[in-house]
Structures are given as structure tokens and as C-alpha cells.
XYZ file of C-alpha atoms in Angstrom:
657
model
C -0.005 0.011 0.184
C 2.984 2.385 -0.602
C 3.611 2.548 3.352
C 7.086 3.628 4.156
C 8.605 2.571 7.684
C 11.741 2.976 9.488
C 13.636 -0.212 11.178
C 13.558 0.486 15.020
C 16.997 1.599 16.499
C 17.412 -1.595 18.819
C 17.381 -3.788 15.707
C 20.309 -5.355 14.406
C 19.508 -4.199 10.757
C 18.929 -0.817 11.629
C 22.262 0.229 10.696
C 23.122 -2.556 8.278
C 19.835 -2.355 6.235
C 18.598 -5.131 3.642
C 17.011 -4.808 0.364
C 14.185 -7.378 1.557
C 13.127 -7.694 5.440
C 9.951 -9.149 7.356
C 8.829 -7.405 10.317
C 6.454 -8.818 13.112
C 4.722 -5.647 13.905
C 4.637 -1.846 12.718
C 4.328 0.778 15.728
C 3.809 4.467 15.066
C 5.528 6.713 17.818
C 7.385 9.517 16.523
C 7.673 7.802 13.266
C 6.366 4.736 11.770
C 8.898 1.785 13.009
C 9.107 -1.587 12.220
C 10.203 -3.888 15.176
C 11.399 -7.411 15.353
C 12.868 -7.152 11.688
C 14.735 -9.928 9.880
C 16.416 -10.216 6.643
C 14.926 -12.428 3.847
C 15.478 -13.418 0.447
C 12.393 -12.850 -2.192
C 12.753 -16.530 -3.336
C 11.376 -17.638 -0.050
C 8.163 -15.662 -0.811
C 7.578 -17.638 -3.926
C 7.926 -20.724 -1.821
C 5.783 -19.927 0.998
C 3.235 -17.176 -0.565
C 2.457 -18.988 -4.039
C -1.312 -18.447 -3.386
C -0.785 -14.595 -2.840
C 1.713 -13.971 -5.764
C 0.332 -12.365 -8.970
C 2.257 -13.661 -12.259
C 2.470 -11.407 -15.674
C 3.730 -13.202 -18.800
C 5.008 -11.254 -21.743
C 7.273 -11.460 -24.900
C 6.242 -14.823 -25.960
C 8.930 -16.137 -28.470
C 10.040 -19.232 -30.326
C 13.335 -21.067 -29.073
C 14.899 -22.922 -31.976
C 17.396 -24.963 -29.925
C 14.587 -26.014 -27.246
C 12.066 -26.287 -29.990
C 9.430 -24.645 -27.898
C 7.514 -21.602 -26.986
C 9.162 -19.338 -24.127
C 8.043 -16.121 -22.374
C 9.391 -13.982 -19.519
C 7.345 -14.108 -16.211
C 7.050 -11.004 -13.848
C 5.908 -11.882 -10.332
C 4.762 -9.687 -7.582
C 3.421 -9.857 -4.311
C 1.203 -7.145 -2.881
C 2.307 -4.735 -5.346
C 6.315 -5.538 -4.724
C 8.240 -6.858 -7.773
C 9.845 -10.345 -6.522
C 11.218 -11.337 -10.093
C 11.203 -8.754 -12.813
C 12.361 -11.421 -15.663
C 12.021 -15.174 -15.449
C 12.181 -17.480 -18.445
C 9.336 -20.052 -18.573
C 8.127 -22.625 -20.917
C 4.677 -20.799 -21.960
C 3.099 -23.663 -23.966
C 1.107 -25.150 -21.282
C 0.124 -21.441 -19.949
C -1.444 -20.289 -23.042
C -1.434 -23.207 -25.775
C -3.421 -21.097 -28.391
C -1.176 -18.273 -28.521
C 1.872 -20.434 -28.180
C 0.687 -22.466 -31.147
C 0.494 -19.401 -33.159
C 4.137 -18.401 -32.296
C 5.209 -21.882 -33.407
C 3.463 -21.812 -36.755
C 4.728 -18.152 -37.591
C 8.327 -18.538 -36.327
C 9.129 -22.017 -36.571
C 7.212 -23.047 -39.805
C 6.615 -19.851 -41.747
C 10.076 -18.082 -40.807
C 11.955 -21.519 -41.029
C 13.368 -21.365 -37.490
C 12.922 -25.111 -36.870
C 15.691 -27.813 -36.735
C 13.896 -30.919 -38.674
C 14.361 -33.514 -41.203
C 11.029 -33.458 -42.423
C 10.818 -33.560 -46.275
C 7.834 -30.829 -46.296
C 10.284 -28.555 -44.667
C 13.178 -28.570 -47.028
C 10.711 -28.561 -50.007
C 9.003 -25.599 -48.667
C 11.883 -23.503 -47.667
C 13.532 -24.223 -50.986
C 10.386 -23.185 -52.903
C 10.218 -20.006 -51.142
C 14.020 -19.274 -51.643
C 13.215 -19.809 -55.543
C 10.452 -17.516 -55.454
C 12.417 -15.073 -53.505
C 15.284 -15.099 -56.211
C 12.921 -14.523 -58.790
C 11.958 -11.376 -56.967
C 15.699 -10.278 -56.829
C 16.004 -10.956 -60.490
C 12.593 -9.365 -61.574
C 13.435 -6.393 -59.211
C 9.749 -6.628 -58.015
C 8.802 -7.425 -54.370
C 5.402 -8.580 -54.913
C 5.701 -11.988 -56.589
C 5.846 -14.061 -53.068
C 2.543 -14.082 -51.180
C 2.586 -12.470 -47.587
C 3.381 -14.608 -44.455
C -0.321 -14.422 -43.577
C -1.211 -16.867 -46.404
C 1.447 -19.077 -45.597
C 0.273 -19.204 -41.911
C -3.176 -19.775 -43.066
C -2.157 -22.741 -44.836
C -0.264 -24.465 -41.841
C -3.021 -23.193 -39.309
C -5.786 -25.191 -41.333
C -3.726 -28.437 -40.938
C -2.018 -28.676 -37.870
C -4.414 -29.498 -35.024
C -5.223 -27.314 -31.949
C -2.737 -27.971 -28.947
C 0.439 -28.635 -30.909
C 2.792 -25.750 -29.830
C 6.300 -27.368 -29.614
C 8.692 -29.413 -31.770
C 8.182 -32.838 -30.114
C 4.256 -32.620 -30.430
C 4.489 -31.607 -33.939
C 6.787 -34.331 -35.067
C 4.857 -36.958 -33.058
C 1.690 -35.624 -35.196
C 3.177 -35.083 -38.420
C 4.630 -38.863 -38.679
C 1.450 -40.176 -37.947
C -0.522 -37.772 -40.368
C 2.095 -38.210 -43.395
C 1.359 -42.015 -43.317
C -1.951 -41.143 -44.590
C -1.139 -37.949 -46.595
C 2.488 -37.825 -47.297
C 2.108 -34.206 -49.196
C -0.135 -33.073 -46.498
C 2.306 -29.933 -45.634
C 3.590 -29.617 -48.762
C 3.358 -26.108 -50.527
C 2.848 -25.559 -54.148
C 4.317 -22.938 -56.455
C 0.831 -21.654 -57.214
C 0.023 -21.100 -53.417
C 3.058 -18.804 -53.075
C 2.732 -16.767 -56.064
C 0.774 -13.727 -56.496
C 1.321 -13.815 -60.200
C 3.286 -15.206 -62.952
C 6.870 -13.832 -62.870
C 6.808 -13.698 -66.801
C 10.335 -13.647 -68.631
C 12.333 -15.022 -65.542
C 13.896 -17.709 -67.104
C 17.311 -19.370 -66.893
C 18.034 -18.009 -70.390
C 17.443 -14.394 -69.302
C 19.004 -14.669 -65.790
C 21.542 -17.340 -66.108
C 23.240 -18.534 -62.769
C 26.843 -18.221 -64.338
C 28.486 -16.408 -66.976
C 31.049 -17.856 -69.638
C 34.054 -15.888 -70.562
C 36.975 -17.416 -72.313
C 35.631 -20.871 -71.540
C 35.439 -20.157 -67.815
C 32.442 -20.103 -65.706
C 31.640 -17.365 -63.216
C 28.916 -17.546 -60.770
C 26.415 -15.003 -60.817
C 24.170 -13.621 -57.843
C 21.058 -11.300 -58.209
C 19.881 -9.088 -55.327
C 17.116 -6.413 -55.190
C 18.304 -4.167 -52.489
C 18.325 -0.424 -53.675
C 21.100 1.889 -52.244
C 23.010 -1.617 -51.179
C 26.569 -2.250 -52.430
C 25.406 -5.470 -53.946
C 22.255 -4.254 -55.519
C 21.776 -5.602 -59.029
C 23.807 -8.510 -60.632
C 27.060 -9.544 -59.011
C 29.693 -11.626 -60.692
C 32.027 -13.603 -58.209
C 35.657 -13.824 -59.440
C 38.348 -16.024 -57.751
C 41.596 -13.772 -57.504
C 43.500 -16.035 -59.521
C 41.308 -15.578 -62.402
C 41.059 -11.808 -62.207
C 42.968 -11.305 -65.403
C 40.830 -13.842 -67.358
C 37.634 -11.534 -66.972
C 36.547 -9.161 -69.689
C 35.067 -6.120 -68.139
C 33.760 -5.186 -71.678
C 31.803 -8.361 -72.007
C 30.383 -7.513 -68.309
C 29.067 -4.315 -69.657
C 26.028 -6.337 -71.440
C 25.316 -7.725 -67.936
C 22.662 -10.477 -68.472
C 19.809 -10.743 -71.175
C 17.241 -9.949 -68.717
C 18.625 -6.589 -67.419
C 20.169 -5.465 -70.857
C 16.909 -4.168 -72.162
C 16.414 -1.888 -69.055
C 20.139 -0.730 -69.525
C 19.714 0.030 -72.844
C 16.530 2.040 -72.285
C 18.255 4.119 -69.651
C 21.219 4.892 -72.035
C 19.073 5.964 -74.617
C 16.967 8.258 -72.331
C 20.392 9.829 -71.229
C 20.844 11.249 -74.865
C 19.846 14.667 -75.766
C 16.278 15.157 -77.127
C 17.284 15.718 -80.491
C 18.846 12.544 -80.513
C 16.658 10.349 -78.267
C 13.559 11.350 -80.488
C 14.936 9.020 -83.234
C 14.614 5.869 -80.781
C 11.101 6.175 -79.584
C 9.605 4.214 -78.330
C 12.268 3.477 -76.295
C 11.214 0.134 -74.568
C 10.543 -1.286 -78.019
C 13.892 0.113 -79.326
C 15.711 -1.429 -76.146
C 13.978 -4.743 -76.466
C 15.107 -4.925 -80.274
C 18.729 -3.989 -79.496
C 18.698 -6.862 -76.773
C 17.283 -9.404 -79.165
C 19.427 -8.602 -82.163
C 22.842 -7.638 -80.529
C 24.688 -10.532 -78.834
C 27.303 -9.888 -76.012
C 30.588 -9.562 -77.352
C 34.059 -7.755 -76.597
C 32.866 -4.719 -78.413
C 32.219 -1.955 -75.861
C 28.568 -1.468 -75.212
C 28.348 2.032 -76.104
C 30.180 1.591 -79.432
C 27.587 -1.144 -80.267
C 24.665 0.916 -79.320
C 25.986 3.807 -81.564
C 26.675 1.411 -84.310
C 23.211 -0.243 -83.879
C 21.626 3.344 -84.031
C 23.520 4.304 -87.243
C 22.576 1.151 -88.982
C 18.789 1.280 -87.870
C 18.127 5.010 -87.900
C 20.890 6.346 -90.142
C 22.180 9.080 -87.525
C 25.596 9.212 -85.885
C 25.497 9.350 -82.188
C 28.950 10.462 -80.360
C 29.804 8.301 -77.503
C 30.151 11.133 -75.218
C 26.292 11.953 -75.900
C 25.504 9.150 -73.560
C 25.503 10.327 -69.695
C 26.974 7.218 -68.016
C 26.713 9.127 -64.829
C 22.931 9.061 -65.065
C 22.873 5.264 -65.294
C 21.494 3.618 -61.865
C 24.046 1.653 -60.162
C 22.362 -1.760 -60.307
C 22.724 -1.568 -64.202
C 26.309 -1.863 -63.928
C 28.079 -4.895 -63.112
C 29.123 -5.485 -59.327
C 32.211 -7.756 -58.998
C 33.098 -9.680 -55.980
C 36.746 -10.628 -55.618
C 37.271 -14.135 -53.536
C 40.644 -15.654 -52.172
C 41.586 -19.359 -52.712
C 40.038 -20.029 -49.261
C 36.561 -18.367 -50.320
C 36.844 -15.101 -48.295
C 35.851 -12.064 -49.913
C 39.046 -9.808 -50.802
C 36.947 -6.737 -52.171
C 33.797 -5.610 -54.082
C 32.792 -2.950 -56.316
C 31.753 -1.884 -59.848
C 35.179 -0.368 -60.779
C 36.618 -3.593 -62.186
C 39.796 -1.868 -63.427
C 40.475 -0.633 -59.663
C 39.848 -4.138 -58.095
C 42.139 -6.025 -60.648
C 44.803 -3.407 -60.071
C 44.399 -3.841 -56.215
C 43.937 -7.722 -56.161
C 45.457 -9.120 -59.445
C 48.910 -10.799 -59.391
C 51.589 -8.205 -59.961
C 53.534 -10.777 -62.124
C 52.292 -11.084 -65.614
C 53.568 -14.906 -65.496
C 50.924 -17.271 -64.973
C 51.420 -18.876 -61.532
C 52.399 -22.376 -62.735
C 55.208 -21.035 -65.149
C 56.376 -18.759 -62.313
C 56.946 -22.059 -60.317
C 58.413 -23.768 -63.037
C 60.818 -20.716 -63.528
C 61.837 -20.878 -59.866
C 62.627 -24.707 -60.110
C 64.767 -23.867 -63.084
C 66.897 -21.422 -61.140
C 67.467 -23.710 -58.518
C 68.392 -26.750 -60.684
C 70.862 -24.704 -62.618
C 68.709 -23.457 -65.608
C 66.474 -26.558 -66.398
C 63.125 -27.066 -64.836
C 61.015 -30.137 -63.931
C 59.231 -29.610 -67.369
C 62.183 -29.403 -69.357
C 61.947 -25.574 -69.855
C 65.211 -23.454 -69.954
C 66.866 -20.409 -71.224
C 67.486 -20.705 -75.027
C 69.936 -19.041 -77.247
C 68.889 -20.621 -80.432
C 65.548 -21.787 -81.854
C 65.957 -25.455 -80.310
C 62.704 -25.769 -78.443
C 60.600 -27.001 -81.207
C 57.361 -25.563 -82.723
C 56.084 -22.438 -80.876
C 52.585 -22.775 -79.587
C 50.777 -19.401 -79.048
C 48.346 -20.826 -76.301
C 48.212 -23.686 -73.694
C 45.706 -25.077 -71.208
C 46.141 -24.492 -67.279
C 43.919 -25.472 -64.248
C 43.605 -22.463 -61.861
C 40.831 -21.999 -59.211
C 39.034 -25.229 -60.314
C 38.830 -24.023 -63.858
C 40.521 -24.922 -67.111
C 41.632 -21.755 -68.558
C 43.826 -20.514 -71.721
C 47.128 -18.763 -71.226
C 49.196 -17.345 -73.790
C 52.728 -18.229 -74.342
C 55.607 -16.027 -75.491
C 59.469 -15.727 -75.639
C 60.566 -13.388 -73.007
C 63.997 -11.655 -73.706
C 66.273 -12.024 -70.653
C 69.265 -10.089 -71.970
C 71.551 -12.862 -73.263
C 68.856 -15.537 -73.929
C 64.900 -15.944 -74.272
C 62.679 -18.004 -72.085
C 59.227 -19.538 -72.823
C 56.704 -18.263 -70.276
C 52.877 -17.727 -70.237
C 50.834 -14.576 -69.755
C 47.141 -14.343 -68.843
C 46.270 -11.858 -71.699
C 47.117 -11.959 -75.213
C 48.256 -8.234 -75.289
C 50.718 -8.956 -72.735
C 51.877 -11.989 -74.489
C 52.196 -10.441 -77.881
C 54.247 -7.673 -76.324
C 56.607 -9.943 -74.517
C 56.689 -12.154 -77.826
C 58.033 -9.202 -79.834
C 60.980 -8.400 -77.614
C 61.782 -12.260 -77.239
C 61.905 -12.710 -81.034
C 63.810 -9.751 -81.588
C 66.627 -11.063 -79.073
C 66.579 -14.504 -80.708
C 67.200 -12.900 -84.056
C 70.003 -10.915 -82.697
C 71.386 -14.011 -81.072
C 71.282 -15.776 -84.501
C 72.968 -12.551 -86.195
C 75.435 -11.798 -83.590
C 78.479 -11.315 -86.134
C 76.279 -8.658 -87.824
C 75.207 -7.137 -84.421
C 78.904 -6.432 -83.685
C 79.673 -5.299 -87.033
C 76.776 -2.743 -86.935
C 77.785 -1.576 -83.329
C 81.035 -0.585 -84.603
C 79.940 0.746 -88.123
C 76.776 2.718 -87.770
C 77.208 6.018 -89.582
C 77.617 9.250 -87.772
C 77.261 7.427 -84.232
C 79.712 9.729 -82.505
C 78.228 13.052 -83.727
C 74.643 11.547 -83.125
C 75.585 10.494 -79.383
C 76.476 14.317 -78.483
C 72.932 15.489 -79.709
C 71.481 12.433 -78.109
C 72.904 13.479 -74.720
C 69.508 15.057 -73.440
C 68.032 11.637 -73.661
C 70.814 9.272 -73.058
C 74.160 7.663 -73.624
C 75.749 6.536 -76.610
C 75.081 2.915 -75.501
C 71.298 3.743 -75.238
C 71.469 5.293 -78.470
C 73.111 2.215 -80.205
C 70.711 -0.054 -78.528
C 67.720 1.722 -80.060
C 68.995 1.989 -83.557
C 69.615 -1.898 -83.683
C 66.271 -2.592 -82.155
C 64.465 -0.770 -84.762
C 66.636 -2.144 -87.381
C 65.791 -5.716 -86.427
C 61.949 -4.854 -85.953
C 62.175 -3.434 -89.627
C 64.056 -6.729 -91.045
C 62.873 -9.495 -88.896
C 59.391 -8.647 -87.329
C 56.959 -8.286 -90.155
C 53.882 -10.461 -89.258
C 53.055 -13.062 -89.476
C 55.798 -13.983 -86.964
C 57.866 -17.368 -87.385
C 56.331 -20.325 -85.184
C 58.709 -22.869 -86.216
C 62.379 -23.362 -86.725
C 62.203 -23.402 -90.491
C 60.413 -20.172 -90.783
C 62.652 -18.662 -88.191
C 65.742 -19.769 -90.401
C 64.219 -18.500 -93.623
C 63.490 -14.965 -91.705
C 67.095 -14.853 -90.452
C 68.732 -15.489 -94.146
C 66.584 -12.796 -95.642
C 67.292 -10.459 -92.701
C 70.900 -10.902 -92.992
C 71.489 -9.361 -96.485
C 69.196 -6.405 -95.429
C 70.487 -5.298 -92.026
C 73.289 -2.787 -93.051
C 71.212 -0.975 -95.666
C 68.214 -0.639 -93.146
C 70.436 0.378 -90.198
C 72.033 3.138 -92.151
C 68.662 4.477 -93.236
C 67.335 4.344 -89.842
C 70.594 6.079 -88.530
C 70.357 8.821 -91.027
C 66.597 9.694 -90.250
C 67.514 9.724 -86.358
C 70.460 11.833 -87.151
C 68.040 14.204 -89.038
C 65.635 14.421 -86.174
C 68.247 15.079 -83.563
C 69.750 17.854 -85.990
C 66.237 19.582 -86.101
C 65.814 19.348 -82.567
C 69.230 20.619 -81.475
C 68.692 23.443 -83.814
C 65.365 24.293 -82.237
C 66.679 24.070 -78.691
C 69.304 26.623 -79.596
C 66.543 29.061 -81.075
C 63.987 28.836 -78.027
C 65.669 30.901 -75.451
C 65.060 33.867 -77.686
C 61.404 33.537 -77.245
C 61.008 33.933 -73.407
C 58.509 36.528 -73.698
C 56.002 34.125 -75.513
C 55.411 32.054 -72.327
C 52.554 30.133 -73.443
C 53.638 29.502 -76.875
C 56.851 28.302 -75.531
C 55.355 26.223 -72.950
C 53.043 24.318 -75.596
C 56.383 23.945 -77.758
C 58.112 22.142 -74.869
C 55.350 20.038 -74.087
C 55.170 18.987 -77.806
C 59.069 18.097 -77.744
C 58.609 15.978 -74.579
C 55.740 13.868 -76.294
C 57.666 13.463 -79.533
C 61.049 12.854 -77.945
C 62.148 10.896 -74.928
C 64.707 8.594 -73.685
C 63.446 5.686 -75.703
C 62.070 7.789 -78.543
C 63.879 5.704 -81.493
C 62.773 2.294 -80.088
C 59.366 3.674 -78.881
C 58.270 5.503 -82.091
C 57.027 3.505 -84.969
C 59.238 3.867 -88.409
C 56.435 5.284 -90.244
C 55.671 7.683 -87.539
C 59.350 8.640 -87.319
C 59.591 9.776 -90.700
C 57.357 12.595 -89.878
C 59.333 13.983 -86.865
C 61.761 16.258 -88.931
C 58.601 17.735 -90.622
C 57.196 18.314 -87.058
C 60.300 20.301 -86.087
C 60.442 22.356 -89.142
C 56.757 23.414 -88.456
C 57.776 24.569 -85.128
C 60.612 26.512 -86.538
C 57.994 28.056 -89.079
C 55.792 28.925 -85.948
C 58.644 30.652 -84.233
C 59.408 32.882 -87.352
C 55.787 33.758 -87.420
C 55.414 34.331 -83.600
C 57.444 37.561 -83.671
C 55.429 39.414 -86.304
C 52.007 38.007 -85.252
C 51.642 36.937 -81.653
C 47.874 37.312 -81.799
C 47.479 34.913 -84.567
C 49.540 32.265 -82.496
C 47.324 32.982 -79.566
C 44.191 32.523 -81.688
C 45.535 29.124 -82.960
C 46.318 27.986 -79.370
C 42.657 28.767 -78.620
C 41.401 26.616 -81.139
C 43.793 23.607 -80.038
C 43.171 23.941 -76.288
C 40.026 22.131 -75.886
C 40.866 19.030 -77.943
C 44.557 19.171 -76.198
C 43.037 19.131 -72.804
C 40.784 16.502 -73.544
C 43.514 14.274 -75.243
C 45.430 14.852 -71.844
C 42.850 13.957 -69.584
C 42.332 10.800 -71.583
C 46.076 9.998 -71.445
C 46.211 10.492 -67.532
C 43.217 8.610 -67.001
C 45.331 5.285 -68.820
C 47.739 5.388 -65.584
C 50.666 4.723 -67.632
C 49.142 2.145 -69.702
C 49.981 1.936 -73.453
C 46.667 2.447 -75.627
C 47.053 2.844 -79.597
C 43.927 4.734 -80.137
C 45.214 7.337 -77.444
C 48.506 7.586 -79.215
C 46.730 8.048 -82.526
C 44.880 10.848 -81.497
C 48.289 12.353 -80.207
C 49.772 12.114 -83.592
C 46.664 13.618 -85.170
C 47.104 16.378 -82.782
C 50.637 16.989 -84.040
C 49.280 17.235 -87.538
C 46.718 19.843 -86.263
C 49.441 21.967 -85.049
C 51.204 21.792 -88.459
C 47.963 22.771 -90.145
C 47.498 25.573 -87.926
C 50.745 27.129 -87.225
C 52.653 26.298 -90.305
C 50.422 26.122 -93.182
C 53.239 26.301 -95.703
C 54.244 22.716 -94.846
C 51.660 20.218 -96.071
C 50.137 17.408 -93.949
C 49.526 13.977 -95.393
C 45.945 13.699 -93.949
C 42.922 16.261 -93.823
C 42.614 17.225 -90.006
C 40.505 19.517 -88.023
C 39.560 20.279 -84.552
C 36.074 18.398 -85.142
C 37.681 15.383 -86.482
C 39.847 15.097 -83.384
C 36.756 15.619 -81.044
C 35.302 12.745 -82.976
C 38.184 10.448 -82.294
C 38.121 11.579 -78.469
C 34.558 10.735 -78.422
C 35.041 7.330 -79.546
C 37.737 6.695 -76.577
C 34.993 7.398 -73.944
């Protein structure tokens, strides 16, 4: 009754106190005192005062391990809380409510440990329909839990509220009706998920004869929303990011529709109605290694006879779920990283070696065993290894993949190694074949090293870029490329020997031709460097010229520049000299020409920097076109071999987007 009292002063508990006490009497004098007081434990009250205790049960819940419904009990005596939260078996106390909790939690939500066939069947059926929802990106295919509850409620008798009683009843009931508790697909689906087939939403994607698992998730805003490709770390270099732009057939039409909608209205109006246009593209254009935007632009050109520049598509407007999501796994099945930027993931997690792992191990064994590995591979100084096979199969991460073989230059020999990509293998093969030809023609190499025309004078002018040895090495490399490495490259000893004999007679003449060309370029460059200090006042033009020279020439400019391109270098330097002559008399004209060039120059520089140092022939082609544009603008007296304009270069840059 909310009465408050004081323990009498003569009690042993007056100073000690206690949470729970019992008093023989309560006497009111100056205050309300309790006398004859003793300490008690509240548990004693439950034993001796059971008939007076009031109990309240709350939070009934299913316990999977115990396979029963439990609740929390709150007990009070005359308003005093004895036990605020005690776990109790709730089934016998409220069988009806416990039965409902059992059906909802154990059967509908799947929180039940049982070997019953109906349970695994129903759970798999529900999981399949939920997967359809993720693929279709519609949350309304699976019926709600109330209908599934009603299915079980109509079949399970009253009074069954725990696992043991349910299993006993089920075994008896299934003797007469084995499918009594089996759900059907029609019971679980609100409507047919039309178009959600394995062909439209495959469980795996095939690339280069390797299968990668695909996952689907409908979770807007989450990192794994959309289609996720799982890639083992060992196979990162085998994945084609371009092929993944096409996603899967069931999603491609939506992506194409979004891309078309991102176009400016004057282009978009040719592709209406957009859904039908997107569906037609998805049906007619099959996934390939052609970038999706290029394939779409080509399809629009073929169907509508209009040119759509690639930069007209606004990729930033495309929802994240329409970009492939990549999950990188290690050999133990642990996730290393996930994201939609595949180039970044490959740069972070792909092997830093271009060698395939198997060949890398073989190479280590060769070094330990004095040059010969367990498979008989060794360093070669002549074509004594039989026919060259460009590819071979290798087992990696449980998959059989194709790797690309190449002869790798090791200075005084070559070695056979494998690469994950054809591009890497081809680049290595060029250097390896060149080395093998130089080893086969070593006498001619020695002669050329001593008899290259004008080598000493050239070396003095080459000093800004390197030493005489660097110059000599590059001249010989270009000479052998011209004489020996015309495609197709030799793949057997007979072809190699034939090519060697043909090159032997030409080496001296080709070397002299290349040396004269290089000498002419260096002479023009040297003359230009002498003239530049006189134009310090024209800072913008001077900075542009220096930037141009840095791109045209460098430490490896002779070896790096293709022979056909190198022939134009003297003309470019002559054009710069013409520009300088005009600069003094008409700096305003130079500034106007610079303004025309600036937009495409900056676009090209941004594209070049985005390559992170990787070579791209298309980007380099635009660089050479920029040189021709400079000649056309600043030195009209010097003819260009191609018609070039700012518009044409802008189109080339758009094609690189």
C-alpha cells in the first residue's frame, strides 16, 4: 500500500539495512517503526506465498534450440516485484498463443531444426520465388506471411505448440497423406513472373571458356544491388570487363533504355518508343568484346541512319544496379573486395606478375636446378625448342583456362613463359623474337655496333635523352624490327631460319637508313633548342612547344616510335621553326590558333592521364593527329598527309570515352 517505515533503532538491521525484510509489527510513535525485523530472500516468498503472488507473462517467443515457445514471467506480491524477468515454458500456460508463435516462427520463418521432407521442400520453394523477386526487381511475387500461416493453421490440430508434439503428429499424419504439408508454387506466387527464365537470368557467365557465378539482389542503395559476378582472385586477369557491360539478357534491355533516355532530346527522338527500341537491340545484338556504347551507337547508325557520338551518352545518369558488381574471392572463399570499378579491383588484387602462377613456379625450379626445370623448360640462345605454340591450357581455381605463351627477352637468352592476356603475351613475344634474331645474327650485330654512320656526332646530340649505348641499342632494335618482325611472326625453326637469312642481307642498309633518319631528327631538335631561349617573352607558346617536344622525344623515342611515324618527326620540327618565325611578327595569330587547339589538347591530356601509364594505341593515334593539327594551324606552308580538323579530333576523342 506504498507505506514507508523505519527500522527500529534497537534492531540489528537498523544500521546494516537489507533489500528485503520481514517485520513482526509496525508501531507508530514519533515515526512509523518496524520492530522484530529480519532479513529475507525474495525467493522464499515464492515458496511460502505462492497463493498470494500475481504473475504476468510477456514477450512470448520461439526458441529454436529447445524447440518450444518460451516467455518472460514477472511476479509480484502485494505490488512488490519479486522477480522482474524469469524465463518459463509458455506452451502449457497459453496453448493457443503458443501454437500461433510456433507456426509463425518455426514453420513460416523457417526457424526449426527438422529432417521433415516438407520443410526442406517448402523452404527451397520460397527461396526460389525470392530469387525470382531479386531478378525481376519486384517485391510482390511471393505471397505475404499471412497466407502461408493460414496454410499451416488449417492443417495442424489445436494444442500443438512445440517441436516434439509436432513431429509426433506429423509422422502419424503423413502415413496417410505424405504431401499434407507440402506447399505448391501456385500457393506462394501472387502472379506469374513472366520472362524470369534461366536464359534471361543465368546462374553463371561464360568468358574465355571459364564459368563465373552470378548472383542477383534487389536491394536499392546497397553495395550489392543488381547483378554480382564472383571472381576468384587467380582468374582476375581472365575476366573481360567489356563483356560484363552487357550484364545478362534479362537486364540488358533496361540498361539500353536508360542509356537512350540519357541522350539529348534531338538524338533520343529517333529511338522512340524507347522500350521497344531497347528490346530490339537486346534481341539482335549479342554480347561480345565490343564496348556496349560502341555497339549501341553502331546499331542506332544502322537502324536510324544517324551518328551518335559516344560522349552523348550520360553514364553518370545510369542507376548503379545497371552496372556489373564484382566480388573478388581468395582461394579460401573469403571476400577480398567488391565494387563496380573492375579496373580498380584488378589493379588492387590481381597478381603483380604477368607470369602465370604455374610458369612462375617452373621458373623458380629452373633457377634452383641450374637452368633446367622439372618440365624441361630452360633459357634458349637458339631456336632449339621445337614448334612455338601460342596458347596452352592451365588449371586454376578449379577452372581450365587458356594462357598465352611468349618468348621473353632475358638479355643474353630467351625463355618460354605464359601470360594471362594475349596483349601482354604479344608485347613480350616481340621483344623475345627480336632477341633471338639478334643472337642468331650476332656477327652482324657486332659489325653494326662499330659501323653505324655518324654515331659519335649523333651521340653528342642524343645526350639529353641518354648515353651512346642507349642510342646504339635503340637503333639496333628498330633495325631488327624492320628486318625480322614483319607479321606473321615465325612459329617454327624453319620459318625462323628463312627469316634470318632474308634479314642478314638487309640489316646494313636498313641500319644506315634508320641512323640517317634519327640524325636528321636530332639535328632539327638541336637547332630548335638553340632558338627557343630567344622567345622567353612568349610564355604560352613556349610552354606548348616544350610540351610538344617532350611527347615527341624521350629517352626511348627511337625504339618507341614506329618507323612510319618517325619519318614525320623532321617535318614536325620544321613546322615548329616556321611557327617561331611567325610568332615574332604576329603573336595574336598564334594565340588564336592556341585557343582552337586548347579544348582538344586538354581532352586528350585527360584521356592520357586516365590510362595510368598503360599504353593505348588509340590514345597515341589521337596524339599524332594533334601533331598534324599543329602543323595545319601554325605552319600552313608545310603540307600534312591527312585532312585534319578540331572536329575530327573531337570525334576521335569521343570514340575513346
